[in-house]
Amino acid sequence: MQRDAEATKQRLIAAGRAEFAAYGLSGARVDRIAEVAQCNKAQIYHYFKNKAGLFEAVWNSLVEHIIVNLPLDSADLPEVAARLSDIYAEHPELARLMTWQ
């Protein structure tokens, strides 16, 4: 049961990432997020309390991804810059989400 809950949360975060990148926090619709995630809209409120809570979870997942995948070696700043560029290329929605944050 715990795996199903975690899988549901991850689907909601993935669907929320696309929705928030396209529409921002105020324009995002929980019914579209639920439909894309193949979940019940009530599950968004169960797991994240509200749309802002889901946005925070989306944001935190992206920040965590950056922290894990970005070497912070001040001795090799060109590598840091290259890796950051790769992250933005892998996640084009990141730049849009940053403007909404």
Coordinates of C-alpha atoms in Angstrom, one line a residue:
M1 CA 0.0 0.0 0.0
Q2 CA 2.9 2.4 0.8
R3 CA 4.3 1.8 -2.7
D4 CA 1.0 2.8 -4.3
A5 CA 0.9 6.0 -2.2
E6 CA 4.4 6.9 -3.2
A7 CA 3.7 6.1 -6.9
T8 CA 0.6 8.2 -6.7
K9 CA 2.5 11.1 -5.2
Q10 CA 5.2 10.9 -7.9
R11 CA 2.6 10.9 -10.7
L12 CA 1.0 13.9 -9.2
I13 CA 4.3 15.7 -8.9
A14 CA 5.2 14.9 -12.5
A15 CA 1.8 16.1 -13.7
G16 CA 2.0 19.1 -11.5
R17 CA 5.4 20.0 -12.9
A18 CA 4.1 20.2 -16.4
E19 CA 0.9 22.0 -15.4
F20 CA 2.7 24.6 -13.3
A21 CA 5.3 25.2 -15.9
A22 CA 2.6 25.8 -18.5
Y23 CA 0.2 27.9 -16.4
G24 CA 1.9 29.0 -13.2
L25 CA 0.4 28.5 -9.7
S26 CA -2.6 30.7 -10.3
G27 CA -3.5 29.3 -13.7
A28 CA -2.9 25.6 -12.9
R29 CA -6.0 23.4 -12.5
V30 CA -6.1 20.5 -10.1
D31 CA -8.6 18.7 -12.3
R32 CA -6.1 18.7 -15.2
I33 CA -3.3 17.6 -12.9
A34 CA -5.4 14.7 -11.5
E35 CA -6.4 13.6 -15.0
V36 CA -2.9 13.5 -16.3
A37 CA -1.7 11.7 -13.2
Q38 CA -4.7 9.3 -13.5
C39 CA -5.7 10.1 -10.0
N40 CA -8.7 11.3 -8.1
K41 CA -8.6 15.1 -7.5
A42 CA -9.2 14.4 -3.8
Q43 CA -5.8 12.7 -3.7
I44 CA -4.1 16.0 -4.4
Y45 CA -5.7 17.5 -1.3
H46 CA -5.0 14.3 0.7
Y47 CA -1.2 14.2 0.0
F48 CA -0.5 17.9 -0.5
K49 CA -3.3 19.8 1.4
N50 CA -3.8 22.2 -1.5
K51 CA -2.5 23.3 -4.9
A52 CA 0.2 25.4 -3.3
G53 CA 1.4 22.4 -1.4
L54 CA 1.7 20.4 -4.6
F55 CA 3.6 23.3 -6.2
E56 CA 6.0 23.3 -3.2
A57 CA 6.5 19.5 -3.6
V58 CA 7.2 20.0 -7.4
W59 CA 9.6 22.8 -6.6
N60 CA 11.4 20.7 -3.9
S61 CA 11.7 17.7 -6.2
L62 CA 13.4 19.9 -8.8
V63 CA 15.7 21.5 -6.3
E64 CA 16.6 18.1 -4.9
H65 CA 17.4 16.9 -8.4
I66 CA 19.8 19.9 -8.9
I67 CA 21.5 19.4 -5.6
V68 CA 22.1 15.7 -6.3
N69 CA 23.3 16.2 -9.9
L70 CA 25.3 19.4 -9.7
P71 CA 28.9 19.1 -8.5
L72 CA 29.8 22.1 -6.3
D73 CA 33.5 22.1 -6.9
S74 CA 34.7 25.7 -6.9
A75 CA 38.0 24.5 -8.4
D76 CA 36.2 23.3 -11.5
L77 CA 33.6 26.0 -12.3
P78 CA 33.5 25.3 -16.0
E79 CA 32.3 21.7 -15.1
V80 CA 29.7 23.2 -12.7
A81 CA 28.4 25.5 -15.4
A82 CA 28.3 22.7 -18.0
R83 CA 26.4 20.4 -15.7
L84 CA 23.9 23.2 -14.8
S85 CA 23.4 23.8 -18.5
D86 CA 22.7 20.0 -18.9
I87 CA 20.2 20.1 -16.1
Y88 CA 18.3 23.0 -17.7
A89 CA 18.4 21.1 -21.1
E90 CA 17.0 17.9 -19.4
H91 CA 14.3 19.9 -17.5
P92 CA 13.2 22.9 -19.7
E93 CA 10.3 23.4 -17.3
L94 CA 12.7 24.4 -14.6
A95 CA 13.3 27.9 -16.0
R96 CA 9.5 28.5 -16.2
L97 CA 8.9 27.2 -12.7
M98 CA 11.6 29.5 -11.4
T99 CA 9.7 32.5 -12.8
W100 CA 6.6 31.4 -11.0
Q101 CA 8.5 30.8 -7.7

